[in-house]
mmCIF file of C-alpha atoms in Angstrom:
data_model
loop_
_atom_site.group_PDB
_atom_site.id
_atom_site.type_symbol
_atom_site.label_atom_id
_atom_site.label_comp_id
_atom_site.label_asym_id
_atom_site.label_seq_id
_atom_site.Cartn_x
_atom_site.Cartn_y
_atom_site.Cartn_z
ATOM 1 C CA MET A 1 -0.047 0.087 0.307
ATOM 2 C CA THR A 2 1.504 3.642 -0.832
ATOM 3 C CA LYS A 3 2.227 5.702 1.873
ATOM 4 C CA ARG A 4 0.237 8.688 2.064
ATOM 5 C CA ARG A 5 2.389 11.943 2.055
ATOM 6 C CA SER A 6 2.155 14.393 4.863
ATOM 7 C CA ASN A 7 0.530 17.878 4.477
ATOM 8 C CA GLY A 8 2.837 20.407 2.810
ATOM 9 C CA ASP A 9 4.679 17.612 1.006
ATOM 10 C CA GLY A 10 2.348 18.054 -2.138
ATOM 11 C CA SER A 11 0.929 15.230 -4.084
ATOM 12 C CA LEU A 12 2.302 12.607 -6.908
ATOM 13 C CA THR A 13 0.102 10.763 -9.358
ATOM 14 C CA TYR A 14 0.812 8.819 -12.310
ATOM 15 C CA ARG A 15 -1.256 9.970 -15.412
ATOM 16 C CA LYS A 16 -1.945 6.807 -17.665
ATOM 17 C CA ASN A 17 -2.961 9.281 -20.572
ATOM 18 C CA THR A 18 0.209 10.647 -20.693
ATOM 19 C CA ARG A 19 2.651 8.117 -19.060
ATOM 20 C CA ARG A 20 4.083 10.528 -16.771
ATOM 21 C CA TRP A 21 4.218 11.370 -13.140
ATOM 22 C CA GLU A 22 2.709 14.569 -12.092
ATOM 23 C CA GLY A 23 3.226 16.303 -8.668
ATOM 24 C CA ARG A 24 0.984 19.162 -7.214
ATOM 25 C CA TYR A 25 1.716 21.471 -4.573
ATOM 26 C CA ALA A 26 0.073 24.737 -3.222
ATOM 27 C CA ILE A 27 1.172 28.200 -2.966
ATOM 28 C CA TYR A 28 -0.316 31.317 -1.373
ATOM 29 C CA ASP A 29 -0.717 34.832 -2.682
ATOM 30 C CA GLU A 30 -0.997 37.934 -0.626
ATOM 31 C CA LEU A 31 -4.489 37.769 0.187
ATOM 32 C CA GLY A 32 -4.216 34.360 1.397
ATOM 33 C CA VAL A 33 -5.879 32.736 -1.742
ATOM 34 C CA LYS A 34 -4.597 29.169 -2.573
ATOM 35 C CA HIS A 35 -3.313 28.376 -6.098
ATOM 36 C CA VAL A 36 -2.010 24.905 -7.205
ATOM 37 C CA LYS A 37 1.093 24.187 -9.299
ATOM 38 C CA THR A 38 2.163 21.273 -10.951
ATOM 39 C CA VAL A 39 5.346 19.628 -12.134
ATOM 40 C CA SER A 40 5.765 16.359 -14.402
ATOM 41 C CA ALA A 41 8.722 13.759 -15.055
ATOM 42 C CA ARG A 42 9.068 10.439 -16.678
ATOM 43 C CA THR A 43 9.863 8.564 -13.451
ATOM 44 C CA LYS A 44 8.500 8.865 -10.030
ATOM 45 C CA ALA A 45 11.886 9.728 -8.822
ATOM 46 C CA GLU A 46 12.437 12.919 -11.003
ATOM 47 C CA ALA A 47 8.948 14.106 -10.265
ATOM 48 C CA ALA A 48 9.268 13.856 -6.536
ATOM 49 C CA GLU A 49 12.929 15.757 -6.909
ATOM 50 C CA LYS A 50 10.846 18.418 -9.274
ATOM 51 C CA LEU A 51 8.273 18.665 -6.477
ATOM 52 C CA ARG A 52 10.620 18.925 -3.699
ATOM 53 C CA GLN A 53 12.300 21.712 -5.195
ATOM 54 C CA GLY A 54 8.990 23.479 -6.031
ATOM 55 C CA ILE A 55 8.072 23.102 -2.304
ATOM 56 C CA VAL A 56 11.332 24.367 -1.092
ATOM 57 C CA ALA A 57 11.286 27.508 -3.162
ATOM 58 C CA ALA A 58 7.831 28.529 -2.444
ATOM 59 C CA LYS A 59 8.159 28.015 1.521
ATOM 60 C CA GLY A 60 7.633 30.884 3.299
ATOM 61 C CA LYS A 61 7.118 33.259 0.262
ATOM 62 C CA VAL A 62 4.091 35.297 -0.218
ATOM 63 C CA HIS A 63 3.415 35.169 -4.211
ATOM 64 C CA ASN A 64 2.220 38.396 -6.048
ATOM 65 C CA LEU A 65 -0.156 36.147 -8.252
ATOM 66 C CA GLN A 66 -3.244 38.384 -8.037
ATOM 67 C CA LYS A 67 -1.673 41.248 -9.537
ATOM 68 C CA SER A 68 -1.151 39.477 -12.789
ATOM 69 C CA GLU A 69 -0.728 41.717 -15.560
ATOM 70 C CA THR A 70 -3.938 41.000 -17.578
ATOM 71 C CA LEU A 71 -7.049 43.099 -17.137
ATOM 72 C CA GLU A 72 -9.085 39.960 -16.160
ATOM 73 C CA ALA A 73 -6.792 39.032 -13.391
ATOM 74 C CA TYR A 74 -6.017 42.324 -12.135
ATOM 75 C CA HIS A 75 -9.931 43.028 -11.827
ATOM 76 C CA GLN A 76 -10.297 40.023 -9.687
ATOM 77 C CA TYR A 77 -7.915 41.593 -7.457
ATOM 78 C CA TRP A 78 -8.979 44.755 -7.424
ATOM 79 C CA ASN A 79 -12.637 43.232 -6.473
ATOM 80 C CA VAL A 80 -10.917 41.431 -3.477
ATOM 81 C CA MET A 81 -8.950 44.468 -2.412
ATOM 82 C CA MET A 82 -12.272 46.952 -2.566
ATOM 83 C CA LYS A 83 -14.275 44.601 -0.542
ATOM 84 C CA LYS A 84 -11.518 43.979 1.852
ATOM 85 C CA LYS A 85 -11.276 47.838 2.655
ATOM 86 C CA CYS A 86 -14.977 48.516 2.901
ATOM 87 C CA LYS A 87 -15.464 45.859 5.434
ATOM 88 C CA LEU A 88 -12.642 46.982 7.270
ATOM 89 C CA CYS A 89 -13.715 50.291 7.119
ATOM 90 C CA PRO A 90 -17.038 50.740 6.193
ATOM 91 C CA ASN A 91 -17.669 54.302 7.409
ATOM 92 C CA ASP A 92 -14.737 55.487 5.247
ATOM 93 C CA PRO A 93 -16.335 57.968 2.463
ATOM 94 C CA THR A 94 -13.458 57.170 0.062
ATOM 95 C CA ASN A 95 -14.188 53.665 0.163
ATOM 96 C CA TYR A 96 -16.678 52.252 -2.591
ATOM 97 C CA LYS A 97 -19.628 50.712 -1.017
ATOM 98 C CA LEU A 98 -20.311 46.978 -1.535
ATOM 99 C CA HIS A 99 -23.060 47.525 -3.679
ATOM 100 C CA THR A 100 -20.785 49.617 -6.032
ATOM 101 C CA ILE A 101 -18.197 47.360 -6.207
ATOM 102 C CA GLU A 102 -20.955 44.504 -7.164
ATOM 103 C CA THR A 103 -22.081 46.856 -9.965
ATOM 104 C CA TYR A 104 -18.931 47.635 -11.013
ATOM 105 C CA SER A 105 -17.622 44.008 -11.584
ATOM 106 C CA ARG A 106 -21.016 43.234 -13.137
ATOM 107 C CA ALA A 107 -19.979 45.885 -15.813
ATOM 108 C CA MET A 108 -16.652 44.794 -16.159
ATOM 109 C CA GLU A 109 -17.709 41.361 -16.822
ATOM 110 C CA LYS A 110 -20.495 42.676 -19.297
ATOM 111 C CA VAL A 111 -18.717 45.426 -21.224
ATOM 112 C CA ILE A 112 -15.056 45.436 -20.718
ATOM 113 C CA LEU A 113 -13.615 41.999 -20.271
ATOM 114 C CA PRO A 114 -14.906 40.279 -23.253
ATOM 115 C CA ARG A 115 -12.823 42.396 -25.469
ATOM 116 C CA LEU A 116 -9.983 43.230 -23.201
ATOM 117 C CA GLY A 117 -9.613 40.783 -20.499
ATOM 118 C CA LYS A 118 -6.502 38.935 -21.813
ATOM 119 C CA MET A 119 -4.621 42.289 -22.571
ATOM 120 C CA LYS A 120 -2.017 43.491 -20.465
ATOM 121 C CA ILE A 121 -3.012 46.604 -18.271
ATOM 122 C CA SER A 122 -0.033 48.286 -19.229
ATOM 123 C CA LYS A 123 -0.987 47.940 -23.202
ATOM 124 C CA ILE A 124 -4.221 49.073 -22.812
ATOM 125 C CA THR A 125 -5.136 52.412 -24.408
ATOM 126 C CA LYS A 126 -8.085 54.660 -24.594
ATOM 127 C CA ARG A 127 -8.888 53.610 -28.164
ATOM 128 C CA ASP A 128 -9.243 49.926 -26.923
ATOM 129 C CA ILE A 129 -11.602 50.924 -23.884
ATOM 130 C CA ARG A 130 -13.833 53.384 -26.426
ATOM 131 C CA LEU A 131 -13.968 50.184 -28.973
ATOM 132 C CA ALA A 132 -14.997 47.652 -26.413
ATOM 133 C CA ILE A 133 -17.943 49.951 -25.081
ATOM 134 C CA GLN A 134 -18.724 50.562 -28.563
ATOM 135 C CA ASP A 135 -18.690 47.000 -29.545
ATOM 136 C CA ALA A 136 -20.746 46.142 -26.264
ATOM 137 C CA ASN A 137 -23.323 48.867 -26.759
ATOM 138 C CA ASN A 138 -23.711 47.472 -30.407
ATOM 139 C CA LYS A 139 -24.493 44.189 -29.328
ATOM 140 C CA THR A 140 -26.556 44.595 -25.932
ATOM 141 C CA GLY A 141 -27.871 48.060 -26.492
ATOM 142 C CA LYS A 142 -27.714 48.543 -22.770
ATOM 143 C CA THR A 143 -26.386 51.964 -23.006
ATOM 144 C CA ARG A 144 -26.391 52.777 -19.170
ATOM 145 C CA GLN A 145 -24.373 49.696 -18.449
ATOM 146 C CA CYS A 146 -21.719 50.414 -21.050
ATOM 147 C CA GLN A 147 -21.530 54.033 -19.288
ATOM 148 C CA ILE A 148 -20.637 52.228 -15.997
ATOM 149 C CA GLY A 149 -18.507 49.944 -17.588
ATOM 150 C CA ARG A 150 -16.091 53.000 -18.236
ATOM 151 C CA ASP A 151 -16.201 53.948 -14.867
ATOM 152 C CA ALA A 152 -15.614 50.484 -13.355
ATOM 153 C CA ILE A 153 -12.131 50.239 -15.662
ATOM 154 C CA SER A 154 -11.355 53.701 -14.754
ATOM 155 C CA ALA A 155 -11.726 52.616 -10.726
ATOM 156 C CA VAL A 156 -9.660 49.321 -11.714
ATOM 157 C CA MET A 157 -6.945 51.493 -13.354
ATOM 158 C CA LYS A 158 -6.807 54.033 -10.544
ATOM 159 C CA LEU A 159 -5.743 51.280 -8.392
ATOM 160 C CA ALA A 160 -2.850 50.041 -10.825
ATOM 161 C CA ILE A 161 -1.559 53.685 -10.522
ATOM 162 C CA GLU A 162 -1.649 53.742 -6.685
ATOM 163 C CA GLU A 163 0.504 50.470 -7.164
ATOM 164 C CA GLU A 164 2.857 51.904 -9.725
ATOM 165 C CA LYS A 165 1.894 49.612 -12.499
ATOM 166 C CA ILE A 166 0.955 52.273 -14.833
ATOM 167 C CA THR A 167 1.381 56.008 -15.131
ATOM 168 C CA ASP A 168 -1.909 57.192 -16.555
ATOM 169 C CA ASN A 169 -5.487 56.023 -16.592
ATOM 170 C CA PRO A 170 -6.347 55.166 -20.255
ATOM 171 C CA ALA A 171 -10.221 55.314 -18.980
ATOM 172 C CA LEU A 172 -10.016 59.130 -18.338
ATOM 173 C CA GLY A 173 -11.563 61.015 -21.258
ATOM 174 C CA VAL A 174 -13.043 57.877 -23.069
ATOM 175 C CA PRO A 175 -16.547 59.186 -24.816
ATOM 176 C CA LEU A 176 -19.647 57.795 -23.429
ATOM 177 C CA PRO A 177 -22.442 56.469 -25.623
ATOM 178 C CA LYS A 178 -25.381 58.979 -25.279
ATOM 179 C CA TYR A 179 -27.949 57.551 -23.027
ATOM 180 C CA ILE A 180 -31.484 58.450 -23.914
ATOM 181 C CA THR A 181 -33.919 58.508 -20.799
ATOM 182 C CA GLU A 182 -37.031 57.361 -21.462
ATOM 183 C CA GLU A 183 -39.953 58.383 -19.424
ATOM 184 C CA LYS A 184 -40.773 55.468 -17.161
ATOM 185 C CA GLU A 185 -44.468 54.604 -16.664
ATOM 186 C CA ILE A 186 -46.415 54.781 -13.377
ATOM 187 C CA TRP A 187 -49.602 53.446 -12.404
ATOM 188 C CA SER A 188 -52.875 55.505 -12.055
ATOM 189 C CA ALA A 189 -54.512 55.872 -8.452
ATOM 190 C CA ASP A 190 -56.814 53.146 -9.484
ATOM 191 C CA GLU A 191 -54.280 50.681 -10.551
ATOM 192 C CA LEU A 192 -52.201 51.072 -7.526
ATOM 193 C CA GLY A 193 -55.322 50.553 -5.323
ATOM 194 C CA GLN A 194 -56.296 47.710 -6.936
ATOM 195 C CA PHE A 195 -52.924 46.130 -6.761
ATOM 196 C CA LEU A 196 -52.744 46.740 -2.924
ATOM 197 C CA GLN A 197 -56.487 45.437 -2.471
ATOM 198 C CA SER A 198 -55.887 42.449 -4.141
ATOM 199 C CA ILE A 199 -52.928 41.293 -2.173
ATOM 200 C CA ARG A 200 -53.781 42.043 1.090
ATOM 201 C CA VAL A 201 -53.445 38.308 2.022
ATOM 202 C CA ASN A 202 -49.942 38.463 0.746
ATOM 203 C CA ARG A 203 -47.178 37.694 2.990
ATOM 204 C CA PHE A 204 -45.433 40.695 1.728
ATOM 205 C CA TYR A 205 -48.349 43.074 1.729
ATOM 206 C CA LEU A 206 -46.840 45.370 4.348
ATOM 207 C CA LEU A 207 -43.677 45.698 2.567
ATOM 208 C CA PHE A 208 -45.335 46.593 -0.841
ATOM 209 C CA LEU A 209 -47.288 48.994 0.940
ATOM 210 C CA LEU A 210 -44.415 50.629 2.503
ATOM 211 C CA ILE A 211 -42.623 51.145 -0.624
ATOM 212 C CA ALA A 212 -46.105 52.633 -2.044
ATOM 213 C CA GLU A 213 -46.847 55.160 0.848
ATOM 214 C CA CYS A 214 -43.273 55.870 1.752
ATOM 215 C CA GLY A 215 -41.488 55.767 -1.227
ATOM 216 C CA LEU A 216 -38.914 53.338 0.008
ATOM 217 C CA ARG A 217 -36.363 51.790 -2.019
ATOM 218 C CA ARG A 218 -36.609 47.935 -2.162
ATOM 219 C CA GLY A 219 -33.359 47.459 0.000
ATOM 220 C CA GLU A 220 -34.522 50.032 2.562
ATOM 221 C CA ALA A 221 -37.908 48.292 3.030
ATOM 222 C CA LEU A 222 -36.214 44.962 3.553
ATOM 223 C CA GLY A 223 -33.700 46.589 5.883
ATOM 224 C CA LEU A 224 -36.428 48.104 8.085
ATOM 225 C CA ARG A 225 -36.152 46.988 11.872
ATOM 226 C CA LYS A 226 -38.517 47.186 14.629
ATOM 227 C CA GLN A 227 -36.551 49.719 16.509
ATOM 228 C CA ASP A 228 -36.869 51.996 13.193
ATOM 229 C CA CYS A 229 -40.684 52.102 13.674
ATOM 230 C CA ASP A 230 -41.437 55.022 16.228
ATOM 231 C CA LEU A 231 -45.274 54.052 16.279
ATOM 232 C CA LYS A 232 -45.786 56.589 19.103
ATOM 233 C CA ASN A 233 -45.159 59.516 16.659
ATOM 234 C CA ASN A 234 -45.777 57.731 13.534
ATOM 235 C CA ILE A 235 -42.427 58.077 11.790
ATOM 236 C CA ILE A 236 -40.434 55.171 10.313
ATOM 237 C CA MET A 237 -36.633 55.752 10.038
ATOM 238 C CA VAL A 238 -34.374 54.486 7.090
ATOM 239 C CA ARG A 239 -30.810 53.397 8.652
ATOM 240 C CA GLN A 240 -29.793 50.638 6.558
ATOM 241 C CA GLN A 241 -30.870 48.367 3.555
ATOM 242 C CA VAL A 242 -30.389 44.929 2.004
ATOM 243 C CA ILE A 243 -28.748 44.617 -0.823
ATOM 244 C CA SER A 244 -27.701 41.306 -2.897
ATOM 245 C CA LEU A 245 -23.645 40.530 -2.789
ATOM 246 C CA ASP A 246 -22.259 37.343 -4.518
ATOM 247 C CA ASN A 247 -25.951 36.133 -4.652
ATOM 248 C CA ARG A 248 -26.303 36.586 -0.951
ATOM 249 C CA PRO A 249 -28.422 39.366 0.992
ATOM 250 C CA VAL A 250 -26.243 41.536 3.040
ATOM 251 C CA ILE A 251 -27.015 44.496 5.270
ATOM 252 C CA THR A 252 -25.297 47.691 4.483
ATOM 253 C CA SER A 253 -25.705 51.582 5.310
ATOM 254 C CA PRO A 254 -28.301 53.429 2.984
ATOM 255 C CA LYS A 255 -27.410 54.287 -0.334
ATOM 256 C CA THR A 256 -26.031 57.970 0.325
ATOM 257 C CA GLN A 257 -26.148 59.905 3.440
ATOM 258 C CA ALA A 258 -29.305 61.579 2.096
ATOM 259 C CA SER A 259 -31.147 58.156 2.323
ATOM 260 C CA ILE A 260 -30.642 58.295 5.920
ATOM 261 C CA ARG A 261 -34.165 59.901 6.743
ATOM 262 C CA ASP A 262 -37.302 59.959 8.997
ATOM 263 C CA ILE A 263 -40.457 59.603 7.061
ATOM 264 C CA PRO A 264 -44.180 60.412 8.523
ATOM 265 C CA ILE A 265 -46.699 57.361 8.119
ATOM 266 C CA SER A 266 -50.472 57.640 8.364
ATOM 267 C CA ASP A 267 -52.282 56.195 11.281
ATOM 268 C CA SER A 268 -53.570 53.299 9.244
ATOM 269 C CA LEU A 269 -50.293 52.244 8.220
ATOM 270 C CA ALA A 270 -48.979 52.630 11.809
ATOM 271 C CA LYS A 271 -51.634 50.241 13.339
ATOM 272 C CA LEU A 272 -50.662 47.539 10.612
ATOM 273 C CA LEU A 273 -46.995 48.005 11.786
ATOM 274 C CA ARG A 274 -48.071 47.267 15.345
ATOM 275 C CA GLU A 275 -50.011 44.314 14.470
ATOM 276 C CA HIS A 276 -47.180 42.735 12.447
ATOM 277 C CA ILE A 277 -44.663 43.350 15.375
ATOM 278 C CA ALA A 278 -47.084 41.984 17.647
ATOM 279 C CA LYS A 279 -47.385 38.927 15.828
ATOM 280 C CA ASP A 280 -43.899 38.158 15.122
ATOM 281 C CA ALA A 281 -42.323 36.313 17.931
ATOM 282 C CA SER A 282 -38.751 35.708 16.414
ATOM 283 C CA ALA A 283 -35.535 37.150 17.916
ATOM 284 C CA CYS A 284 -34.972 38.923 14.615
ATOM 285 C CA ASP A 285 -35.048 42.487 14.647
ATOM 286 C CA LEU A 286 -36.057 42.964 10.763
ATOM 287 C CA LEU A 287 -39.701 43.671 10.048
ATOM 288 C CA HIS A 288 -39.189 41.103 7.163
ATOM 289 C CA HIS A 289 -37.124 38.099 7.327
ATOM 290 C CA THR A 290 -36.673 34.551 6.684
ATOM 291 C CA SER A 291 -37.900 31.698 8.700
ATOM 292 C CA ASN A 292 -34.015 31.328 9.870
ATOM 293 C CA ASN A 293 -33.926 34.886 10.879
ATOM 294 C CA THR A 294 -31.861 36.174 8.031
ATOM 295 C CA PRO A 295 -32.329 39.070 5.731
ATOM 296 C CA ILE A 296 -34.540 38.356 2.625
ATOM 297 C CA SER A 297 -33.033 38.542 -0.575
ATOM 298 C CA PRO A 298 -34.053 40.942 -2.820
ATOM 299 C CA ARG A 299 -34.406 38.792 -5.882
ATOM 300 C CA ASN A 300 -36.890 36.941 -3.959
ATOM 301 C CA ILE A 301 -38.963 40.008 -3.489
ATOM 302 C CA GLN A 302 -38.626 40.741 -6.871
ATOM 303 C CA ARG A 303 -40.122 37.409 -7.686
ATOM 304 C CA ALA A 304 -42.967 37.659 -5.076
ATOM 305 C CA TYR A 305 -43.739 41.130 -6.598
ATOM 306 C CA LYS A 306 -44.159 39.607 -10.160
ATOM 307 C CA GLN A 307 -46.628 36.892 -8.861
ATOM 308 C CA ALA A 308 -48.391 39.740 -6.957
ATOM 309 C CA VAL A 309 -48.883 41.856 -10.147
ATOM 310 C CA LYS A 310 -50.104 38.576 -11.863
ATOM 311 C CA GLN A 311 -52.621 37.924 -9.054
ATOM 312 C CA ALA A 312 -53.887 41.706 -9.149
ATOM 313 C CA LYS A 313 -54.356 41.499 -12.870
ATOM 314 C CA VAL A 314 -52.737 44.909 -13.390
ATOM 315 C CA ARG A 315 -50.285 45.929 -16.012
ATOM 316 C CA TYR A 316 -46.667 45.040 -15.238
ATOM 317 C CA LEU A 317 -44.505 47.800 -14.196
ATOM 318 C CA SER A 318 -41.320 47.611 -12.050
ATOM 319 C CA LEU A 319 -41.477 47.474 -8.443
ATOM 320 C CA HIS A 320 -39.488 50.630 -8.356
ATOM 321 C CA SER A 321 -42.158 52.500 -10.184
ATOM 322 C CA MET A 322 -44.123 52.593 -7.277
ATOM 323 C CA ARG A 323 -41.423 54.858 -5.593
ATOM 324 C CA HIS A 324 -41.896 57.033 -8.841
ATOM 325 C CA SER A 325 -45.627 57.292 -8.211
ATOM 326 C CA PHE A 326 -44.861 58.447 -4.639
ATOM 327 C CA CYS A 327 -42.620 61.164 -5.810
ATOM 328 C CA THR A 328 -45.135 62.225 -8.691
ATOM 329 C CA ASP A 329 -47.982 62.041 -6.426
ATOM 330 C CA LEU A 330 -45.997 64.215 -3.728
ATOM 331 C CA CYS A 331 -45.442 66.830 -6.227
ATOM 332 C CA TYR A 332 -49.113 67.092 -7.617
ATOM 333 C CA SER A 333 -50.383 67.342 -4.035
ATOM 334 C CA GLY A 334 -48.686 70.491 -3.498
ATOM 335 C CA VAL A 335 -45.534 69.396 -1.761
ATOM 336 C CA ASP A 336 -42.449 71.559 -2.232
ATOM 337 C CA MET A 337 -39.560 70.423 -3.770
ATOM 338 C CA LYS A 338 -37.022 70.293 -0.986
ATOM 339 C CA THR A 339 -39.361 68.242 0.949
ATOM 340 C CA ASN A 340 -40.003 65.934 -1.727
ATOM 341 C CA GLN A 341 -36.504 65.400 -2.358
ATOM 342 C CA VAL A 342 -35.701 65.058 1.286
ATOM 343 C CA LEU A 343 -38.543 62.321 1.749
ATOM 344 C CA MET A 344 -37.264 60.514 -1.399
ATOM 345 C CA GLY A 345 -33.514 60.391 0.012
ATOM 346 C CA HIS A 346 -32.223 62.210 -2.799
ATOM 347 C CA SER A 347 -28.736 63.857 -2.527
ATOM 348 C CA ASP A 348 -29.304 66.073 -5.770
ATOM 349 C CA PRO A 349 -32.702 67.825 -6.461
ATOM 350 C CA THR A 350 -32.229 67.391 -10.153
ATOM 351 C CA VAL A 351 -32.868 63.873 -9.723
ATOM 352 C CA THR A 352 -36.323 64.385 -8.090
ATOM 353 C CA MET A 353 -37.120 66.756 -10.984
ATOM 354 C CA LYS A 354 -35.846 65.290 -13.879
ATOM 355 C CA VAL A 355 -36.305 61.189 -13.341
ATOM 356 C CA TYR A 356 -39.168 60.953 -10.812
ATOM 357 C CA GLN A 357 -42.125 63.100 -11.648
ATOM 358 C CA HIS A 358 -44.113 62.007 -14.542
ATOM 359 C CA VAL A 359 -46.609 63.744 -16.110
ATOM 360 C CA SER A 360 -49.714 61.133 -16.647
ATOM 361 C CA GLN A 361 -52.190 61.644 -19.383
ATOM 362 C CA GLN A 362 -54.894 62.578 -16.454
ATOM 363 C CA HIS A 363 -52.618 65.445 -15.456
ATOM 364 C CA LYS A 364 -52.274 66.724 -18.757
ATOM 365 C CA VAL A 365 -56.219 66.868 -19.020
ATOM 366 C CA GLU A 366 -56.517 68.736 -15.738
ATOM 367 C CA ALA A 367 -53.870 71.293 -16.984
ATOM 368 C CA SER A 368 -55.548 71.907 -20.440
ATOM 369 C CA GLU A 369 -58.919 72.558 -18.426
ATOM 370 C CA LYS A 370 -56.988 74.824 -16.289
ATOM 371 C CA LEU A 371 -56.089 76.717 -19.336
ATOM 372 C CA LYS A 372 -59.128 76.678 -20.725
ATOM 373 C CA HIS A 373 -61.146 77.897 -17.777
ATOM 374 C CA PHE A 374 -58.263 80.540 -17.214
ATOM 375 C CA ARG A 375 -58.703 81.810 -20.955
ATOM 376 C CA MET A 376 -62.672 81.936 -20.698
ATOM 377 C CA SER A 377 -62.458 84.035 -17.349
ATOM 378 C CA ARG A 378 -59.613 86.034 -17.698
ATOM 379 C CA LEU A 379 -59.526 86.678 -21.494
ATOM 380 C CA GLY A 380 -62.920 86.082 -22.534
ATOM 381 C CA ILE A 381 -61.488 83.314 -25.002
ATOM 382 C CA ALA A 382 -64.355 80.990 -25.850
ATOM 383 C CA TYR A 383 -64.110 77.520 -27.206
#
C-alpha cells in the first residue's frame, strides 16, 4: 500500500494518458488565496525531486499572483481588495460601497472583459476602451451598463496607478455612448389601489405598502427593523438597507447620506405595523426576514412582486415604479421640491425633478382644463 504523503509535501500521481508522473503543491498569494502548481517527469523519482524543489522554493514566500498583468486577473484582485477595504472601514467615505463594487464588477464582466480581459493592463489604450464600449453597446443596446463599464475600468486603473503598475489612466476622457432617458410609466391611482387591495393576504403586503406609501427603495424596505418604527409619533426611520452581494443578501448602510431619513406615516399604516410586530415572536429585529431569521434576498422579493402583479391583474411595471408614483403624487399634491427631495432621500434635487416626476395623461387633461378656464374667465376667449 502506497504511503500517504504528509501535509505540505504535495502529491504525486501517475497519469496513464500521458504516461508521466505529476506532482502538485499549493502556494498562497498576498490575499491568502490558494493556488495549485504542477510539475511532471517521466519517472517517479524525477517528479518527486521537482516537487521537492518547488515546495522548498515556495516555502515562506508570499506570491504576487493576484496582481497579474492581464486586466481580467487584475480586476479580480481589485474586486477582492475593494471589498476588504470596505469591510475593514465601512464608514470611510473614500471607500466604495459593497453595492457599487458589485455593480462595477458586473459591468466589467459584461462590457470590458470580453474584449480586453486577456490584454496586459500596461498595453490598454483609450482607443481599446472606446472600441470595447462601442462593441458592447452595439451588441446589447444597454447604454447605461456601458457607461458604468467605463467608470468601472477607470476605478480598476486607478488602483493600478496607486500600485505603480501604470502611470496614466487610459479610461479618463473616453467618450460615453449617449443615453436617452425614457420616461418610465407609473400606475394610476386606480391601478395602485387595485394592486394593494388584491394582495392584502399576501405575505409581503406590508412591505409593498411601505414602498408605495413611503417611497422606500426595495432594499430600504427590507432593511427596516422594529426599532426603526417610532409608532408613538408615526415615523419610520431609514438607517440601513439589504442588497445582494455574491448572490447573498447583505445588510449595509443606505445608498447615500441623504438616504438616511425619517418619514412620517399614516395612522392606518402605523396600526398595521403594530399588528405585524406583535405577531412576530422571532428574535430577529428585521420587520421582514426568513424563517431562519436572516435578511430576505431582494431577488426573492422581485419574484414575489411579479406573482402579486399577476394575481392583481394589473399591467406589469417595475417594483421601483411605485417609488416614482410616490414622488409624482407628492409633487401634484402641492408638496414643495425641497421636502419632496428629503422624503425621497435624494442627494441631488435635479434627480427628483428630472427622473421621478411623471406627467400622466390625467395630469395633462387637468392642465388643459385649467388653461381653458383661465382663458374663458380672464381673457374672454370662448371654445
